[in-house]
């Protein structure tokens, strides 16, 4: 007669968290930053078709690191949630806070249910406001907790190191080019501290731009526009130098 | 239903089930009762009285298409509303104008807009113009039950076909039958008069400005002979809604632009009440 194998709840949760974190760490990190006119999403993504960032609703964007099929599933769930809510009530009743809550509940239930394997994803839900003060950025780790972020946030394997780099350098009211350059610098730093070059064609960039006249503020930046923005920085040297050059 | 979107709980299983990119398909599985086509009507006698919208016209020009509508809604012989909007953007490159039961039509447009947007967000690509036109067909067909009771919706769909580089117009019948129209089209009670006007005035080489004038001339003629179609209301500053779709996307003319076109036509009609004359031969 064998005795049932006992695992303490603490141990079970720690194992699950460990499992999810390892899965997320295999993917590349991405960053989400506030700039003067909105919120910019920057990540390294060799694929042109499989996106890490996407539009959820008028002012709401979505970013995810980790396992593609799992966050894609959550993304579509979010689009369905937002569209249904906007259809039953009004477009203004769809908010990032509501969406983040639903995601947190979903991730939390999956994480603590013994029947399911935890999702290896970390999400960011961002909503651009009428003014920078109205911007909302929520980070949702794999366990269903929810963190209200300001200024800048990084998710993925190398997130802690990138976050601290961004925290030191991110300022309010940066231009899009400045924010983009800072993001690329942060992403270029490896875990061992060395820097590597990320070519423009491996970057995925999207913005929620509050100055867009359309109701839908999400916009991808690629090709010519992306290289122009990156070049605008390169000409000016470091970030401070660039802003001085622009002022001339 | 145990789970719904009103609670802030976990996303219901239906939301996370891989499936179609269509919002309507999602609704019909998850909450079929809120789809307009699934509504059960009690048996009624005679026609249900509800405000009706009337004339919508469209015309192509090299580089795009113009879609315009008058502003009157009628209920029997009463003018129900003087400034109703019957022309809406469907997405960046297309627009839809609706004649028929106003309440249902506005709801159908809302669902159609959402259907296109939902597909675009889920797939990361836009539907082809043909695909959009077919989707609208399906929606009208689902309304057939109500159409049989007098609550018909007959839209006119126009868009810029990015792949082919030109404006295209699709018209529908109550059963959802779809047909592509060449050069110009009209729907609603005043459409016969509008079509007659466009037939005489249309040319292949119209400029955008001429095309917008053409559709307003046609609406004027429709209002002239059809009591359910409203002409430009100068006293109340209510002018037709005129939209232009080109390579640059959808644009609705401002009130000032619309009033300029309407006023210049009105001025000419004071001298020549029947409007411009086409050559006899």
Coordinates of C-alpha atoms in Angstrom, one line a residue:
Chain A
X1 CA 0.0 0.0 0.0
X2 CA 1.5 3.3 -1.1
X3 CA 0.9 6.5 0.8
X4 CA -0.3 9.5 -1.3
X5 CA 2.5 11.8 -2.3
X6 CA 2.2 15.0 -0.3
X7 CA 3.2 18.4 -1.7
X8 CA 2.6 21.5 0.4
X9 CA 0.5 24.2 -1.3
X10 CA 3.5 26.6 -0.9
X11 CA 5.7 24.2 -2.8
X12 CA 3.1 23.5 -5.5
X13 CA 2.6 27.2 -6.2
X14 CA 6.4 27.9 -6.1
X15 CA 6.8 25.1 -8.7
X16 CA 4.1 26.4 -10.9
X17 CA 5.6 29.9 -10.7
X18 CA 9.0 28.6 -11.5
X19 CA 7.6 26.7 -14.5
X20 CA 5.8 29.8 -15.9
X21 CA 8.8 32.1 -15.3
X22 CA 11.2 29.8 -17.1
X23 CA 8.8 29.7 -20.1
X24 CA 8.5 33.4 -20.2
X25 CA 12.3 33.9 -19.9
X26 CA 12.8 31.9 -23.1
X27 CA 11.1 34.6 -25.1
X28 CA 12.5 38.0 -25.9
X29 CA 11.7 41.0 -23.7
X30 CA 9.7 44.0 -24.7
X31 CA 9.1 47.4 -23.4
X32 CA 6.2 49.9 -23.2
X33 CA 7.0 53.6 -22.6
X34 CA 5.0 56.7 -22.2
X35 CA 6.0 59.6 -24.5
X36 CA 4.6 63.1 -25.0
X37 CA 1.8 62.1 -27.4
X38 CA 1.0 58.6 -26.1
X39 CA 2.4 55.2 -25.4
X40 CA 5.0 53.3 -27.5
X41 CA 5.5 49.5 -27.7
X42 CA 8.9 48.3 -28.7
X43 CA 10.2 44.7 -28.9
X44 CA 12.5 42.5 -30.9
X45 CA 10.5 40.3 -33.2
X46 CA 12.0 38.6 -36.2
X47 CA 8.5 37.8 -37.5
X48 CA 6.6 40.2 -39.7
X49 CA 3.3 38.4 -39.3
X50 CA 3.2 37.1 -35.7
X51 CA 2.8 40.2 -33.6
X52 CA 3.6 40.8 -30.0
X53 CA 1.6 44.1 -30.0
X54 CA -1.9 44.6 -31.2
X55 CA -5.0 46.7 -31.0
X56 CA -7.7 45.7 -28.6
X57 CA -10.1 48.7 -28.9
X58 CA -10.1 52.4 -29.7
X59 CA -7.6 53.6 -27.1
X60 CA -6.4 50.2 -25.8
X61 CA -3.3 48.3 -26.9
X62 CA -2.0 44.9 -25.9
X63 CA 1.6 43.6 -25.6
X64 CA 2.7 40.1 -24.5
X65 CA 5.9 38.1 -23.9
X66 CA 6.0 34.4 -23.6
X67 CA 4.3 31.6 -25.4
X68 CA 2.7 32.7 -28.6
X69 CA -0.3 30.4 -28.8
X70 CA -1.2 31.2 -25.2
X71 CA -1.1 35.0 -25.4
X72 CA -2.7 35.0 -28.9
X73 CA -5.6 33.1 -27.3
X74 CA -5.8 35.8 -24.5
X75 CA -5.5 38.6 -27.1
X76 CA -8.5 37.3 -29.1
X77 CA -10.4 36.7 -25.9
X78 CA -9.7 40.4 -25.1
X79 CA -10.9 41.6 -28.5
X80 CA -14.1 39.6 -28.1
X81 CA -14.6 41.0 -24.6
X82 CA -14.0 44.6 -25.7
X83 CA -16.2 44.3 -28.9
X84 CA -19.0 42.7 -27.1
X85 CA -18.9 45.2 -24.3
X86 CA -18.8 48.1 -26.7
X87 CA -21.7 46.6 -28.7
X88 CA -23.9 46.0 -25.6
X89 CA -23.2 49.3 -23.9
X90 CA -21.1 52.0 -25.5
X91 CA -17.6 52.4 -27.0
X92 CA -16.6 54.6 -24.0
X93 CA -17.5 51.8 -21.6
X94 CA -14.6 49.7 -22.7
X95 CA -11.6 50.5 -20.5
X96 CA -8.1 49.1 -19.9
X97 CA -8.9 48.7 -16.2
X98 CA -11.9 46.5 -17.0
X99 CA -9.9 44.5 -19.5
X100 CA -6.9 44.1 -17.1
X101 CA -9.3 42.9 -14.4
X102 CA -10.7 40.2 -16.7
X103 CA -7.2 39.1 -17.8
X104 CA -6.0 39.0 -14.1
X105 CA -9.0 36.8 -13.2
X106 CA -8.4 34.6 -16.1
X107 CA -4.7 34.2 -15.5
X108 CA -5.2 33.8 -11.8
X109 CA -7.8 31.1 -12.2
X110 CA -5.6 29.1 -14.6
X111 CA -2.6 29.6 -12.3
X112 CA -4.3 28.2 -9.2
X113 CA -6.2 25.4 -10.9
X114 CA -4.5 22.1 -10.5
X115 CA -6.1 20.8 -13.6
X116 CA -4.5 23.3 -15.9
X117 CA -0.9 24.1 -16.6
X118 CA -0.1 27.7 -15.8
X119 CA 0.2 30.1 -18.8
X120 CA 3.7 31.1 -19.7
X121 CA 2.8 34.6 -20.5
X122 CA 3.3 38.1 -19.2
X123 CA 0.9 40.8 -20.6
X124 CA 0.7 44.6 -20.7
X125 CA -2.6 46.3 -21.3
X126 CA -2.3 50.1 -22.0
X127 CA -4.8 52.8 -22.6
X128 CA -3.9 56.2 -23.9
X129 CA -5.8 59.1 -22.3
X130 CA -6.6 62.6 -23.5
X131 CA -3.5 63.8 -21.6
X132 CA -0.4 62.0 -20.3
X133 CA -1.9 62.0 -16.8
X134 CA -4.8 59.9 -18.2
X135 CA -2.6 57.2 -19.6
X136 CA -2.9 53.8 -18.0
X137 CA -0.5 50.9 -18.1
X138 CA -1.1 47.6 -16.4
X139 CA 1.4 44.8 -16.2
X140 CA -0.1 41.3 -15.7
X141 CA 2.4 38.6 -14.7
X142 CA 1.6 34.8 -15.2
X143 CA 0.0 34.4 -11.8
X144 CA -2.9 36.8 -12.3
X145 CA -1.5 39.6 -10.2
X146 CA -1.9 43.1 -11.6
X147 CA 0.5 46.0 -11.4
X148 CA -0.4 49.6 -12.2
X149 CA 2.7 51.0 -13.9
X150 CA 3.8 54.6 -14.8
X151 CA 6.3 55.9 -17.2
X152 CA 7.9 52.7 -18.4
X153 CA 7.5 48.9 -18.1
X154 CA 9.4 45.9 -19.4
X155 CA 8.2 42.3 -19.5
X156 CA 9.8 39.0 -20.5
X157 CA 12.9 37.2 -19.5
X158 CA 15.3 40.0 -18.9
X159 CA 12.6 42.4 -17.6
X160 CA 14.2 43.3 -14.2
X161 CA 17.4 44.5 -15.7
X162 CA 15.7 46.4 -18.5
X163 CA 13.2 48.0 -16.1
X164 CA 15.9 49.4 -13.9
X165 CA 17.8 50.8 -16.9
X166 CA 14.5 52.4 -18.1
X167 CA 13.6 53.7 -14.7
X168 CA 16.9 55.7 -14.4
X169 CA 16.6 57.2 -17.9
X170 CA 12.9 57.6 -18.8
X171 CA 11.6 61.1 -18.5
X172 CA 8.2 62.6 -18.9
X173 CA 7.4 64.4 -22.2
X174 CA 9.9 62.6 -24.3
X175 CA 9.4 62.8 -28.1
X176 CA 8.6 59.6 -29.9
X177 CA 12.1 59.4 -31.4
X178 CA 13.7 59.8 -27.9
X179 CA 11.5 57.2 -26.3
X180 CA 12.1 54.8 -29.2
X181 CA 15.8 55.2 -28.9
X182 CA 15.8 54.7 -25.2
X183 CA 13.7 51.5 -25.6
X184 CA 16.1 50.1 -28.2
X185 CA 19.1 50.9 -26.0
X186 CA 17.4 49.1 -23.1
X187 CA 16.5 46.0 -25.2
X188 CA 20.1 45.8 -26.7
X189 CA 21.6 45.1 -23.3
X190 CA 22.3 41.5 -22.7
X191 CA 22.0 39.7 -19.3
X192 CA 25.8 39.8 -19.0
X193 CA 25.9 43.5 -19.5
X194 CA 27.3 43.5 -23.1
X195 CA 25.5 45.4 -25.8
X196 CA 24.4 44.1 -29.2
X197 CA 23.0 45.7 -32.2
X198 CA 19.3 45.2 -33.1
X199 CA 18.7 46.0 -36.7
X200 CA 15.5 48.0 -37.6
X201 CA 14.0 45.1 -39.5
X202 CA 14.0 43.0 -36.4
X203 CA 12.1 45.6 -34.4
X204 CA 8.4 45.6 -33.9
X205 CA 7.1 49.0 -33.0
X206 CA 3.6 50.3 -32.4
X207 CA 2.0 53.4 -30.8
X208 CA -1.1 54.5 -29.2
X209 CA -1.1 58.1 -30.4
X210 CA -3.6 60.4 -28.8
X211 CA -3.1 63.0 -31.6
X212 CA -4.5 60.7 -34.3
X213 CA -7.8 62.2 -35.5
X214 CA -9.4 58.7 -35.8
X215 CA -11.2 57.1 -32.9
X216 CA -8.8 54.1 -33.2
X217 CA -5.5 55.3 -31.8
X218 CA -3.4 52.2 -32.4
X219 CA -0.9 52.4 -35.2
X220 CA 2.1 50.2 -36.3
X221 CA 5.3 51.9 -37.1
X222 CA 7.5 50.1 -39.7
X223 CA 9.6 50.6 -42.8
X224 CA 10.4 54.1 -43.8
X225 CA 8.8 55.8 -40.8
X226 CA 10.7 53.6 -38.4
X227 CA 14.1 54.1 -39.9
X228 CA 13.4 57.9 -40.1
X229 CA 12.7 57.9 -36.3
X230 CA 15.8 55.8 -35.5
X231 CA 18.0 58.0 -37.8
X232 CA 16.7 61.1 -36.2
X233 CA 18.3 59.8 -33.0
X234 CA 21.5 58.5 -34.6
X235 CA 22.3 62.0 -36.0
X236 CA 22.0 63.6 -32.6
X237 CA 24.2 61.2 -30.6
X238 CA 22.8 60.5 -27.2
X239 CA 19.2 61.3 -26.2
X240 CA 20.0 64.7 -24.6
X241 CA 22.0 65.7 -27.7
X242 CA 19.1 64.8 -30.0
X243 CA 16.7 67.0 -28.1
X244 CA 19.1 69.9 -28.4
X245 CA 19.5 69.3 -32.1
X246 CA 15.8 69.2 -32.6
X247 CA 15.5 72.6 -30.8
X248 CA 17.8 74.3 -33.1
Chain B
X1 CA -26.2 31.7 -19.0
X2 CA -23.8 31.3 -16.1
X3 CA -21.0 33.6 -17.4
X4 CA -21.5 37.0 -19.1
X5 CA -19.5 40.1 -19.7
X6 CA -21.2 42.0 -17.0
X7 CA -19.3 40.2 -14.3
X8 CA -15.6 41.0 -14.0
X9 CA -14.8 37.4 -13.5
X10 CA -12.7 35.2 -15.7
X11 CA -13.2 35.3 -19.4
X12 CA -15.9 32.7 -20.3
X13 CA -14.7 29.6 -22.1
X14 CA -16.3 30.8 -25.4
X15 CA -14.0 33.8 -25.4
X16 CA -10.9 31.6 -25.4
X17 CA -12.1 29.0 -27.8
X18 CA -10.2 29.2 -31.1
X19 CA -12.7 29.8 -33.9
X20 CA -13.9 32.2 -36.5
X21 CA -12.6 35.7 -37.0
X22 CA -16.2 36.9 -37.3
X23 CA -17.9 38.8 -34.5
X24 CA -21.3 37.7 -35.7
X25 CA -20.3 34.0 -35.5
X26 CA -18.9 34.6 -32.0
X27 CA -22.2 36.2 -30.9
X28 CA -24.3 33.5 -32.5
X29 CA -22.5 31.0 -30.4
X30 CA -22.1 32.9 -27.2
X31 CA -25.1 35.3 -26.9
X32 CA -27.4 34.5 -29.9
X33 CA -30.2 36.5 -28.4
X34 CA -28.6 39.8 -29.0
X35 CA -28.1 39.3 -32.7
X36 CA -30.8 41.4 -34.5
X37 CA -31.7 38.5 -36.8
X38 CA -32.6 36.2 -34.0
X39 CA -35.3 38.3 -32.5
X40 CA -38.7 36.7 -32.5
X41 CA -41.6 38.9 -33.7
X42 CA -45.1 38.2 -32.5
X43 CA -47.6 37.7 -35.3
X44 CA -48.8 41.1 -36.5
X45 CA -51.5 42.4 -38.7
X46 CA -50.6 44.9 -41.3
X47 CA -47.5 46.9 -41.5
X48 CA -45.7 47.9 -38.3
X49 CA -45.3 51.7 -38.1
X50 CA -41.7 52.7 -37.7
X51 CA -39.7 55.6 -39.1
X52 CA -38.3 54.9 -42.5
X53 CA -35.2 56.4 -44.2
X54 CA -35.4 57.1 -47.9
X55 CA -33.0 58.0 -50.6
X56 CA -29.3 57.0 -50.8
X57 CA -27.2 57.7 -54.0
X58 CA -23.7 56.8 -55.0
X59 CA -21.5 57.5 -58.0
X60 CA -18.0 56.5 -59.0
X61 CA -15.3 58.8 -60.4
X62 CA -11.8 58.1 -61.5
X63 CA -10.0 57.5 -58.2
X64 CA -12.9 56.9 -55.9
X65 CA -16.6 56.9 -55.1
X66 CA -19.1 59.2 -53.6
X67 CA -22.0 58.1 -51.4
X68 CA -24.6 60.5 -50.2
X69 CA -28.0 60.5 -48.5
X70 CA -30.9 62.9 -47.7
X71 CA -31.8 63.6 -44.1
X72 CA -35.5 62.8 -43.9
X73 CA -37.2 59.9 -41.9
X74 CA -40.9 59.4 -42.4
X75 CA -43.6 57.5 -40.6
X76 CA -46.5 57.2 -42.9
X77 CA -47.3 60.7 -44.0
X78 CA -45.5 62.3 -41.0
X79 CA -41.9 63.5 -41.1
X80 CA -40.5 61.6 -38.2
X81 CA -37.0 63.3 -38.2
X82 CA -35.5 66.0 -40.3
X83 CA -31.8 65.4 -39.6
X84 CA -31.4 61.7 -39.5
X85 CA -28.0 60.3 -40.6
X86 CA -28.2 57.4 -43.0
X87 CA -24.7 57.3 -44.4
X88 CA -22.0 55.9 -42.2
X89 CA -18.3 54.9 -42.6
X90 CA -18.1 51.1 -42.5
X91 CA -14.3 51.2 -42.1
X92 CA -11.3 53.1 -43.4
X93 CA -12.1 52.4 -47.1
X94 CA -15.8 51.8 -47.3
X95 CA -19.2 53.4 -46.4
X96 CA -22.7 52.2 -46.1
X97 CA -25.9 54.1 -46.7
X98 CA -29.3 52.7 -45.6
X99 CA -32.8 53.0 -46.7
X100 CA -35.7 51.3 -44.9
X101 CA -36.6 50.9 -41.3
X102 CA -34.4 53.4 -39.5
X103 CA -34.0 51.6 -36.2
X104 CA -33.1 48.3 -37.6
X105 CA -30.8 49.8 -40.2
X106 CA -28.8 51.8 -37.7
X107 CA -28.4 48.7 -35.6
X108 CA -27.3 46.7 -38.7
X109 CA -24.7 49.3 -39.5
X110 CA -23.3 49.2 -36.0
X111 CA -23.0 45.5 -36.2
X112 CA -21.5 45.7 -39.7
X113 CA -18.9 48.2 -38.6
X114 CA -18.0 46.0 -35.6
X115 CA -17.8 42.9 -37.8
X116 CA -15.2 44.6 -40.1
X117 CA -13.2 46.0 -37.2
X118 CA -13.3 42.7 -35.3
X119 CA -12.0 40.8 -38.3
X120 CA -9.2 43.4 -38.9
X121 CA -8.1 43.1 -35.2
X122 CA -8.2 39.4 -35.0
X123 CA -6.6 38.7 -38.4
X124 CA -4.3 41.7 -38.5
X125 CA -5.5 42.3 -42.1
X126 CA -8.5 44.0 -43.7
X127 CA -11.2 42.0 -45.5
X128 CA -11.3 42.5 -49.3
X129 CA -14.0 44.9 -50.5
X130 CA -15.8 41.9 -52.0
X131 CA -15.6 40.1 -48.6
X132 CA -17.1 43.1 -46.9
X133 CA -19.9 43.3 -49.5
X134 CA -20.7 39.6 -49.0
X135 CA -20.7 40.0 -45.2
X136 CA -23.4 42.7 -45.5
X137 CA -25.4 40.4 -47.7
X138 CA -25.4 37.8 -45.0
X139 CA -26.7 40.4 -42.5
X140 CA -29.6 41.5 -44.7
X141 CA -30.5 37.8 -45.3
X142 CA -30.7 37.3 -41.5
X143 CA -33.2 40.1 -41.4
X144 CA -35.5 38.5 -43.9
X145 CA -38.1 37.5 -41.3
X146 CA -38.6 41.1 -40.3
X147 CA -38.4 42.3 -43.9
X148 CA -41.5 40.1 -44.6
X149 CA -43.3 42.0 -41.9
X150 CA -42.5 45.4 -43.5
X151 CA -39.3 46.1 -41.5
X152 CA -37.0 45.9 -44.5
X153 CA -33.5 47.4 -44.6
X154 CA -31.9 48.0 -48.0
X155 CA -28.4 49.3 -47.9
X156 CA -26.1 50.7 -50.6
X157 CA -22.4 49.8 -50.0
X158 CA -19.6 51.7 -51.6
X159 CA -15.9 51.5 -51.1
X160 CA -12.5 52.0 -52.6
X161 CA -11.0 48.6 -53.7
X162 CA -7.4 48.9 -52.7
X163 CA -6.4 45.9 -54.8
X164 CA -8.0 47.1 -58.0
X165 CA -7.4 50.8 -57.4
X166 CA -10.9 52.1 -58.0
X167 CA -14.2 52.9 -56.4
X168 CA -17.0 50.2 -56.5
X169 CA -20.7 50.2 -55.6
X170 CA -22.8 47.3 -54.4
X171 CA -26.6 47.4 -54.1
X172 CA -28.8 44.9 -52.3
X173 CA -32.4 43.7 -52.3
X174 CA -34.4 42.7 -49.2
X175 CA -33.4 39.1 -49.5
X176 CA -29.7 39.9 -49.3
X177 CA -29.2 39.6 -53.1
X178 CA -26.1 41.6 -54.0
X179 CA -25.2 43.1 -57.3
X180 CA -22.3 45.3 -58.3
X181 CA -23.4 48.6 -59.9
X182 CA -21.4 50.3 -62.5
X183 CA -21.0 54.1 -62.5
X184 CA -23.9 55.0 -60.2
X185 CA -26.7 53.6 -58.1
X186 CA -29.5 54.6 -55.8
X187 CA -31.8 53.0 -53.3
X188 CA -34.9 53.9 -51.4
X189 CA -38.3 55.4 -52.3
X190 CA -36.8 58.4 -54.2
X191 CA -34.3 56.2 -56.0
X192 CA -36.1 56.0 -59.3
X193 CA -36.0 59.8 -59.7
X194 CA -32.4 60.0 -58.5
X195 CA -31.3 57.3 -60.9
X196 CA -33.0 59.2 -63.8
X197 CA -31.1 62.3 -62.9
X198 CA -27.7 60.5 -62.6
X199 CA -28.3 58.6 -65.8
X200 CA -28.5 62.0 -67.7
X201 CA -25.7 63.7 -65.9
X202 CA -23.1 61.0 -65.3
X203 CA -19.8 61.0 -67.2
X204 CA -16.8 58.7 -66.9
X205 CA -14.4 61.6 -66.4
X206 CA -16.0 63.4 -63.5
X207 CA -13.7 65.1 -60.9
X208 CA -14.3 64.5 -57.2
X209 CA -16.0 67.9 -57.0
X210 CA -18.2 67.2 -60.0
X211 CA -19.2 63.8 -58.6
X212 CA -20.3 65.3 -55.2
X213 CA -22.3 67.9 -57.1
X214 CA -23.9 65.1 -59.2
X215 CA -25.1 63.2 -56.2
X216 CA -26.6 66.3 -54.6
X217 CA -28.4 67.1 -57.9
X218 CA -29.8 63.6 -57.9
X219 CA -31.0 63.9 -54.3
X220 CA -32.6 67.2 -55.2
X221 CA -34.5 65.6 -58.0
X222 CA -35.5 62.7 -55.7
X223 CA -36.8 65.2 -53.1
X224 CA -38.6 67.1 -55.9
X225 CA -40.8 64.1 -56.8
X226 CA -40.8 61.9 -53.8
X227 CA -42.5 63.2 -50.7
X228 CA -40.5 60.9 -48.4
X229 CA -37.2 62.3 -49.5
X230 CA -36.0 65.6 -48.0
X231 CA -34.3 68.3 -50.0
X232 CA -31.6 70.6 -48.6
X233 CA -33.1 72.5 -45.6
X234 CA -31.5 75.9 -45.9
X235 CA -33.6 77.4 -43.1
X236 CA -32.5 74.8 -40.5
X237 CA -29.1 74.3 -42.1
X238 CA -29.7 70.6 -42.7
X239 CA -27.8 69.5 -45.8
X240 CA -27.3 66.0 -47.3
X241 CA -24.6 63.8 -45.9
X242 CA -21.9 63.5 -48.5
X243 CA -19.0 61.1 -48.2
X244 CA -16.0 60.5 -50.5
X245 CA -13.8 57.4 -50.4
X246 CA -10.5 57.4 -52.3
X247 CA -7.0 56.1 -51.9
X248 CA -6.7 58.3 -48.8
X249 CA -9.6 56.6 -47.2
X250 CA -13.0 57.7 -46.0
X251 CA -13.9 61.4 -45.7
X252 CA -17.2 63.0 -44.8
X253 CA -17.7 66.5 -46.3
X254 CA -18.0 69.2 -43.6
X255 CA -21.2 71.1 -43.1
X256 CA -19.7 74.1 -44.8
X257 CA -18.6 72.1 -47.9
X258 CA -22.0 70.4 -48.1
X259 CA -23.9 73.7 -47.7
X260 CA -21.8 75.3 -50.5
X261 CA -22.7 72.5 -53.0
X262 CA -26.4 72.5 -51.9
X263 CA -26.7 76.3 -52.1
X264 CA -25.1 76.6 -55.5
X265 CA -27.5 74.0 -56.8
X266 CA -30.5 75.8 -55.1
X267 CA -29.4 79.0 -56.8
X268 CA -29.4 77.4 -60.2
X269 CA -32.7 75.8 -59.6
X270 CA -34.3 79.2 -58.8
X271 CA -33.7 80.0 -62.5
X272 CA -34.1 76.5 -63.9
X273 CA -36.4 74.4 -61.5
X274 CA -35.9 71.2 -63.4
X275 CA -32.1 71.3 -63.1
X276 CA -29.3 71.0 -65.7
X277 CA -30.3 69.7 -69.2
X278 CA -28.5 66.9 -70.9
X279 CA -27.9 67.3 -74.6
X280 CA -30.6 65.8 -76.9
X281 CA -28.1 63.9 -79.1

